[in-house]
Structure formats: C-alpha cells, structure tokens
Coordinates of C-alpha atoms and ligand atoms in Angstrom, one line a residue:
Chain J
P481 CA 138.3 0.7 -187.1
P482 CA 140.1 4.2 -187.3
K483 CA 140.5 6.4 -190.5
P484 CA 144.4 5.4 -191.0
Q485 CA 144.8 9.4 -190.2
I486 CA 143.6 9.3 -187.3
K487 CA 146.3 6.5 -186.3
T488 CA 149.3 8.2 -188.5
E489 CA 148.0 11.5 -186.3
Y490 CA 149.5 10.4 -182.9
G491 CA 151.5 8.1 -183.8
K492 CA 153.3 10.6 -184.6
R493 CA 152.2 12.9 -181.1
G494 CA 153.5 9.6 -179.6
M495 CA 150.9 10.6 -177.1
T496 CA 150.8 8.0 -174.4
L497 CA 147.3 6.8 -173.3
E498 CA 148.6 8.5 -169.3
E499 CA 149.4 11.4 -171.3
D500 CA 146.3 11.9 -172.9
L501 CA 144.8 10.9 -169.8
N502 CA 146.4 14.0 -167.7
Q503 CA 146.3 16.3 -170.2
S504 CA 141.9 15.8 -169.8
N505 CA 141.7 15.5 -166.4
E506 CA 144.0 19.5 -167.0
V507 CA 140.7 20.1 -168.8
Y508 CA 138.4 19.3 -166.8
L509 CA 140.0 20.6 -163.7
A510 CA 140.7 24.3 -165.9
K511 CA 137.3 24.4 -166.4
G512 CA 135.8 23.2 -163.6
M513 CA 134.2 20.5 -165.2
A514 CA 135.4 16.9 -162.4
V515 CA 138.7 17.2 -159.8
I516 CA 140.4 14.3 -161.1
H517 CA 144.2 12.9 -160.3
K518 CA 146.8 10.4 -161.3
K519 CA 147.9 9.0 -157.8
P520 CA 152.1 8.7 -157.9
T521 CA 154.0 6.5 -158.5
P522 CA 154.6 4.5 -155.5
V523 CA 158.2 4.6 -153.7
Q524 CA 160.0 2.8 -150.2
I525 CA 162.3 5.0 -149.8
V526 CA 165.6 3.8 -148.3
S527 CA 167.7 6.2 -148.0
V528 CA 168.0 10.3 -148.1
D529 CA 171.0 12.7 -148.4
Y530 CA 170.5 16.5 -146.8
P531 CA 173.2 18.1 -148.8
K532 CA 173.4 22.1 -146.9
R533 CA 171.7 24.3 -148.8
S534 CA 170.4 21.9 -152.0
A535 CA 167.5 19.9 -151.8
A536 CA 167.2 16.1 -150.4
V537 CA 168.1 13.6 -152.3
I538 CA 166.3 10.3 -152.0
K539 CA 169.4 8.3 -153.2
E540 CA 167.7 4.9 -152.5
A541 CA 164.3 3.8 -152.6
Y542 CA 162.0 1.2 -154.3
F543 CA 158.9 1.0 -156.7
K544 CA 156.1 -0.3 -154.2
T545 CA 153.0 -2.4 -155.7
A546 CA 150.4 -0.7 -156.3
S547 CA 147.2 -1.3 -153.8
T548 CA 145.1 0.7 -155.8
T549 CA 144.1 2.1 -159.2
D550 CA 146.1 5.0 -160.4
Y551 CA 143.2 8.1 -160.9
N552 CA 140.6 9.3 -159.0
G553 CA 138.3 12.0 -158.4
V554 CA 135.4 13.7 -157.5
Y555 CA 132.5 14.3 -161.0
K556 CA 129.3 15.2 -160.0
G557 CA 130.0 15.2 -156.3
R558 CA 130.2 11.2 -157.1
Y559 CA 133.8 9.6 -156.5
I560 CA 135.1 9.1 -159.8
D561 CA 138.0 6.0 -160.5
F562 CA 139.8 4.0 -162.4
E563 CA 143.0 2.6 -163.9
A564 CA 144.3 2.8 -167.6
K565 CA 146.1 0.4 -169.8
E566 CA 147.1 0.4 -172.7
T567 CA 147.8 -3.2 -174.5
K568 CA 149.2 -3.5 -178.7
N569 CA 147.6 -7.0 -179.2
K570 CA 144.7 -6.3 -181.3
N571 CA 142.8 -9.8 -180.9
S572 CA 142.7 -9.2 -176.9
F573 CA 143.4 -7.7 -174.0
P574 CA 145.2 -8.8 -171.9
L575 CA 144.3 -8.9 -167.9
K576 CA 148.1 -9.9 -166.5
N577 CA 149.2 -6.3 -165.8
F578 CA 145.9 -5.5 -163.5
H579 CA 147.0 -6.8 -160.0
S580 CA 144.1 -8.4 -158.3
H581 CA 144.4 -5.8 -155.3
Q582 CA 143.5 -3.9 -157.5
I583 CA 140.1 -5.5 -159.3
C584 CA 139.5 -5.9 -155.2
H585 CA 140.3 -2.6 -154.7
M586 CA 137.6 -1.5 -157.7
E587 CA 135.5 -4.0 -156.1
S588 CA 135.0 -2.5 -153.1
V589 CA 134.4 0.8 -154.4
Q590 CA 131.3 -0.3 -156.6
K591 CA 129.9 -1.4 -153.3
Q592 CA 130.1 1.8 -151.4
G593 CA 128.7 3.8 -154.3
G594 CA 131.1 4.5 -155.7
I595 CA 132.3 4.7 -160.0
A596 CA 134.6 2.4 -161.0
F597 CA 135.5 1.4 -165.0
V598 CA 139.1 1.0 -166.1
I599 CA 140.3 3.3 -170.0
L600 CA 141.6 0.2 -172.1
R601 CA 144.1 0.6 -175.1
F602 CA 144.6 -0.5 -178.7
S603 CA 147.9 1.1 -179.2
E604 CA 148.5 -0.3 -183.0
D605 CA 145.3 1.4 -184.4
N606 CA 144.7 3.8 -181.5
E607 CA 141.1 3.2 -180.3
T608 CA 140.1 3.7 -176.7
Y609 CA 137.6 1.8 -175.1
L610 CA 135.9 3.0 -171.6
L611 CA 134.7 -0.1 -170.0
D612 CA 132.7 -1.5 -166.1
A613 CA 135.1 -2.3 -164.4
S614 CA 132.2 -4.5 -162.8
Y615 CA 133.5 -6.6 -166.2
L616 CA 136.6 -8.1 -164.9
F617 CA 135.8 -8.9 -161.7
P618 CA 134.8 -12.9 -163.6
Y619 CA 138.2 -13.2 -164.5
F620 CA 139.3 -12.8 -160.9
S621 CA 137.2 -15.0 -159.4
T622 CA 138.8 -18.7 -157.6
S623 CA 136.7 -20.5 -159.8
Y624 CA 138.1 -19.2 -163.1
D625 CA 140.8 -20.6 -164.7
G626 CA 140.3 -19.9 -168.4
R627 CA 142.1 -17.2 -170.5
K628 CA 143.3 -14.0 -169.1
S629 CA 142.4 -11.9 -171.5
I630 CA 139.3 -10.2 -172.7
P631 CA 138.6 -10.9 -176.9
R632 CA 138.3 -7.4 -177.9
E633 CA 135.2 -8.0 -179.5
E634 CA 133.8 -8.1 -176.3
I635 CA 135.0 -4.8 -175.2
A636 CA 133.8 -3.3 -178.8
L637 CA 130.3 -4.6 -177.5
L638 CA 130.1 -4.1 -173.9
G639 CA 132.6 -0.7 -173.4
T640 CA 132.9 2.3 -175.3
L641 CA 134.3 3.9 -178.1
L642 CA 136.2 6.6 -176.8
P643 CA 137.0 9.4 -179.3
L644 CA 139.8 11.3 -179.7
S645 CA 140.2 14.8 -179.8
Y646 CA 142.0 18.0 -179.4
S647 CA 141.2 19.3 -175.9
P648 CA 140.6 17.3 -173.7
R649 CA 141.4 14.3 -175.9
I650 CA 139.7 12.8 -174.3
H651 CA 136.7 13.5 -172.9
Y652 CA 136.1 10.4 -171.2
L653 CA 133.4 12.7 -169.8
E654 CA 130.7 12.3 -172.0
A655 CA 131.3 7.8 -171.9
V656 CA 130.7 8.7 -168.2
D657 CA 127.3 10.4 -167.9
E658 CA 125.7 8.8 -170.9
L659 CA 126.7 5.1 -168.1
Y660 CA 126.0 6.6 -164.5
F661 CA 124.0 9.5 -164.3
P662 CA 121.5 8.6 -167.0
Chain H
P400 CA 140.9 19.4 -121.9
P401 CA 141.8 15.5 -122.3
K402 CA 142.0 12.8 -119.2
P403 CA 146.1 13.2 -118.1
Q404 CA 146.0 9.2 -118.2
I405 CA 145.1 9.1 -122.1
K406 CA 147.4 11.7 -122.8
T407 CA 150.3 9.2 -121.3
E408 CA 148.3 6.3 -123.4
Y409 CA 149.2 7.6 -126.7
G410 CA 152.0 8.7 -126.2
K411 CA 153.7 6.2 -125.1
R412 CA 152.5 4.3 -128.0
G413 CA 153.7 7.4 -129.7
M414 CA 151.7 7.2 -133.1
T415 CA 151.4 9.5 -134.9
L416 CA 148.5 10.9 -136.3
E417 CA 149.0 9.7 -140.0
E418 CA 149.9 6.2 -137.8
D419 CA 146.4 6.2 -135.9
L420 CA 143.7 7.3 -139.4
N421 CA 146.0 4.3 -141.5
Q422 CA 144.7 2.3 -138.7
S423 CA 141.4 3.9 -139.2
N424 CA 141.5 3.8 -142.7
E425 CA 142.5 -0.4 -142.6
V426 CA 140.2 -0.9 -140.7
Y427 CA 137.4 1.4 -142.4
L428 CA 138.2 -0.9 -145.4
A429 CA 137.8 -4.4 -143.2
K430 CA 134.6 -3.9 -142.3
G431 CA 133.1 -2.4 -145.6
M432 CA 132.3 1.3 -143.9
A433 CA 134.4 3.7 -146.5
V434 CA 137.2 3.3 -149.2
I435 CA 140.1 5.7 -148.6
H436 CA 143.9 5.6 -148.9
K437 CA 146.7 7.5 -148.5
K438 CA 148.0 9.1 -151.4
P439 CA 152.1 8.1 -152.0
T440 CA 154.6 10.8 -151.5
P441 CA 155.2 12.7 -154.4
V442 CA 158.8 11.9 -156.2
Q443 CA 160.1 13.2 -159.3
I444 CA 162.8 10.3 -160.8
V445 CA 166.0 11.0 -161.5
S446 CA 168.1 7.2 -162.1
V447 CA 167.0 4.4 -162.4
D448 CA 169.5 1.3 -161.9
Y449 CA 168.1 -2.4 -163.8
P450 CA 170.6 -5.1 -161.9
K451 CA 170.2 -8.1 -163.0
R452 CA 168.4 -11.1 -161.0
S453 CA 167.3 -7.9 -158.7
A454 CA 164.5 -5.5 -158.7
A455 CA 165.6 -2.4 -159.6
V456 CA 166.6 0.4 -158.1
I457 CA 166.0 4.3 -157.6
K458 CA 169.1 6.4 -157.5
E459 CA 168.5 9.1 -157.6
A460 CA 165.0 10.7 -156.6
Y461 CA 163.3 14.1 -154.9
F462 CA 160.4 15.3 -153.4
K463 CA 157.9 17.1 -155.1
T464 CA 155.5 19.8 -153.8
A465 CA 151.5 18.1 -153.4
S466 CA 149.6 18.9 -155.6
T467 CA 146.0 17.5 -153.9
T468 CA 146.0 16.2 -150.6
D469 CA 147.1 13.0 -148.6
Y470 CA 143.6 11.7 -148.7
N471 CA 140.9 10.2 -150.5
G472 CA 138.2 7.8 -151.3
V473 CA 134.7 7.8 -150.9
Y474 CA 132.0 6.8 -148.2
K475 CA 128.6 6.3 -149.2
G476 CA 128.6 7.1 -152.7
R477 CA 130.6 10.5 -151.5
Y478 CA 133.5 11.5 -152.9
I479 CA 135.8 12.3 -149.6
D480 CA 138.5 14.4 -149.5
F481 CA 141.6 15.6 -146.6
E482 CA 144.7 17.2 -145.6
A483 CA 145.8 15.7 -142.3
K484 CA 148.4 17.8 -139.7
E485 CA 149.8 18.2 -136.5
T486 CA 151.1 21.0 -134.5
K487 CA 152.9 21.3 -130.9
N488 CA 151.9 24.6 -130.6
K489 CA 149.4 24.5 -127.7
N490 CA 146.6 28.1 -128.7
S491 CA 147.1 27.9 -132.6
F492 CA 147.1 26.1 -135.9
P493 CA 150.2 27.1 -137.7
L494 CA 148.9 26.9 -141.6
K495 CA 152.1 27.8 -143.1
N496 CA 151.8 24.2 -143.7
F497 CA 149.4 24.1 -146.1
H498 CA 150.3 24.8 -149.7
S499 CA 148.1 27.0 -151.1
H500 CA 147.8 24.3 -153.9
Q501 CA 146.2 22.6 -151.9
I502 CA 143.6 24.5 -150.8
C503 CA 142.9 25.6 -153.9
H504 CA 142.7 21.8 -154.6
M505 CA 139.3 21.7 -151.2
E506 CA 137.8 24.6 -153.1
S507 CA 138.0 22.7 -156.5
V508 CA 136.5 19.3 -154.9
Q509 CA 133.4 21.6 -152.7
K510 CA 132.5 23.1 -155.9
Q511 CA 132.9 19.5 -157.4
G512 CA 130.0 18.0 -155.0
G513 CA 132.4 16.3 -152.5
I514 CA 133.7 16.7 -149.7
A515 CA 136.8 18.7 -148.3
F516 CA 138.2 18.6 -144.6
V517 CA 141.2 18.8 -142.5
I518 CA 141.4 17.1 -139.9
L519 CA 143.9 18.3 -137.0
R520 CA 146.2 17.4 -134.5
F521 CA 147.7 19.7 -131.1
S522 CA 150.2 16.6 -130.3
E523 CA 151.3 17.9 -127.6
D524 CA 147.7 16.9 -125.3
N525 CA 146.2 14.8 -128.0
E526 CA 142.9 16.1 -129.1
T527 CA 142.4 16.2 -132.8
Y528 CA 139.4 18.1 -134.5
L529 CA 137.9 17.5 -138.0
L530 CA 137.0 21.3 -139.6
D531 CA 135.1 21.4 -143.1
A532 CA 138.2 23.0 -145.5
S533 CA 135.7 26.1 -146.5
Y534 CA 137.3 27.6 -143.0
L535 CA 141.0 28.0 -143.9
F536 CA 140.1 29.2 -147.5
P537 CA 139.4 33.3 -146.3
Y538 CA 142.7 32.8 -145.1
F539 CA 144.2 32.7 -147.9
S540 CA 142.8 34.6 -150.0
T541 CA 145.0 37.2 -152.4
S542 CA 143.7 40.7 -149.5
Y543 CA 143.7 38.4 -146.6
D544 CA 147.6 39.4 -144.9
G545 CA 146.1 38.6 -141.5
R546 CA 148.1 35.7 -140.0
K547 CA 148.3 31.9 -140.8
S548 CA 147.1 30.2 -137.8
I549 CA 143.9 29.7 -136.7
P550 CA 142.9 29.7 -133.4
R551 CA 142.7 27.2 -131.0
E552 CA 139.0 27.8 -129.8
E553 CA 138.1 28.9 -132.8
I554 CA 138.9 25.1 -133.8
A555 CA 137.0 24.0 -130.9
L556 CA 134.1 26.5 -131.5
L557 CA 134.0 24.8 -135.5
G558 CA 135.5 22.0 -135.6
T559 CA 134.2 18.7 -134.5
L560 CA 136.5 17.2 -131.2
L561 CA 137.9 13.8 -132.2
P562 CA 137.8 10.6 -130.0
L563 CA 140.3 8.6 -129.6
S564 CA 139.5 4.7 -129.1
Y565 CA 141.7 1.6 -129.7
S566 CA 139.4 0.6 -133.6
P567 CA 139.4 2.6 -135.1
R568 CA 141.7 5.0 -133.5
I569 CA 139.9 7.4 -134.6
H570 CA 136.9 6.5 -135.9
Y571 CA 136.0 10.7 -138.0
L572 CA 133.1 8.4 -140.2
E573 CA 130.8 9.5 -137.4
A574 CA 131.8 13.2 -137.3
V575 CA 131.8 13.5 -141.1
D576 CA 128.2 11.4 -141.3
E577 CA 126.8 14.3 -138.1
L578 CA 127.8 17.3 -140.7
Y579 CA 127.8 15.6 -144.0
F580 CA 125.1 12.9 -144.7
P581 CA 122.4 14.9 -140.9
Ligands
MG816 MG1 148.9 1.5 -162.8
MG817 MG1 150.8 15.9 -146.6

C-alpha cells in the first residue's frame, strides 16, 4: 500500500487520472519520447450559430458513445492504444464503465499487431496499474455471465504498478518497455 | 486525367473525401485489415443542461483547433497517421488549410517511427493522391517565404494516385504497402 503522505499530497492537488496522463503525454511529446494524445470527446452537433464578427457557437449538441478508447499514438514505431479509468472501490475494479465496443476495439488493435492496455486507478489510495487489455476480454465474452469486476489482487498480480512522480506524473512508458519491448 | 464517366458517376453520388475514407476504414475494420478511425471534432464545452429523464444537452460550445491530424490507427503493427483535404483548385493544392501544429505533429510521428502522410483530392476531377507528409515540411519551415501551395504536377510526380472503386472506395492501403512495406 502507498505511504499515507503520498496519498495526501496527491489528494490535495486533486489531480485526476486524466490530468496525470495528459501531463505525462505532454512531457513525452516535448522530450521526443512518444506521440500520444487523448481523443476529443465525441459530440453530435445539431445546431450551430454563426454570429457576425465572432466565432461559431454550437447551440445544441449531444454526447455520443465513443467507438474507440481515449488515448492512442506512437512509441518506438509501434501503435499504442489505451483506456484509463478510476474507481472509488477498494477491493475490485468494476468493468461496467467499459463499453463492449471499446473492448472490441482493443481486441482488433491487438490482432493488428498494436499494443493495447488499460490504466486503472484505485483513487481512494491513489494506486495506478497498467494491465494488458487481453485480461479484460474474457469478462466481455458472450458466454461469460459472472461478475463484471476484477478483484484487486488479480490486478496487482497481473498488472504493473505505476509509481507517481513529479514529471512525468505517471511514467507509464517504463511499464510499456518492460511488457512490450523486452 | 480520369475518364469523364467516372467523374460523373462519383460526382452524382456527391461523396466527399471524408465519406470515402470513412467507408474505406469501415471495410478495413470489418475485414480485419487495419484499425483506423477519424478522430472526433474537438469541441470546447461551456454549458450543459441535464434535463430529467432525457439525455444531457450541450447548450454552448465552440470549435477548437485540432492539435493533431484527423485519422490515425494501426496497420500491420505500425502506427498510421494522416490528414485528408480537398481543393476545388485545378493546378495546385493550397496548404493554408494545414495548421502548423498538424505539420509539427506529423514530423513528430515520423521521428517516432510512425507513418505519416496526407491524402489530397482535386475535387473538380476527383483525382486523389497519397503523399508522404515529409514533402509538406519545407513549406512550413520558418525560413520559407514562398507560395503556400504545391503545384499539381509535383503531387502527381511525388505522390501515388489512388484509384476510386466500389468497396473500399479508396483502397489507400495498397499505396501504403508500396511506399512503407516494400
Ligand atoms: Mg473514456
Ligand atoms: Mg481536419
């Protein structure tokens, strides 16, 4: 378990997993280490105003379900693709926030020779893990009808703990090197 | 130059380059040939309504400038990244629609070992070319102060003509194979 001080420090800053990852990706980009971006939130635009002498204003739009994961890019020539999620649960990670088409997408990516994983955070004690996407696939198979959550011990066993630091805040490429560039 | 019949046929259908590419990417995905998606349009959301018993409505939002290109994904394990543009010009392709950060992004992608190109269409006679992104870089260097358009003969010489067909409508992976998987 992480030291209480670290927990407090990061808790105070109130950084979400997304903010940590965006900062890390900016550092990677600036240092020429990788080119990885978060995709924009998909939105269905219904009506737009074009006022004179100012920017177009979207007046009506709706959130669409994403058909892919949130992050992708290139690292050492390879395609990298991942989804990041947090939970307040302590003992297991609920998978209901993963859409089946996201899982499907990560399967297609791996079949095409790309690297696909998830970054999972237990936000109560700020522990973050990288887990290869393939561990999620069985939970979404049509024949599976058990619980849609992964026990924390399983994530700790199968995944890689990602230490938090100052910059990049989550140096997840270290784990990527270990797992996919041995 | 393309046969007048083909021009008329596709002109009638009124397919934009984006529609052609989206259809092609769907075919590639369905056949397990590649996983390439168009990124959502980036939008800055300012205000959202949460009506009871119905979906959230975005009431005010603005278009943001994209920091990357529109399309990316994975093909044979490699990272693929491209931007697609059309022009009604007949003799040259104006580069003013490319933002400097998109050019910068494609440079970073190539440095990281990814594949970056542009797909350019002369919509008046429906000719579409794939051109490696590196040919655009000189036009955006700080020392360059010439015209920001590429002569069509240069595109025809340096690029690869992409024939239109029924499905996939633009089989650009053929050109990718030729150029990047020799
Ligand atoms: Mg998401
Ligand atoms: Mg664009």
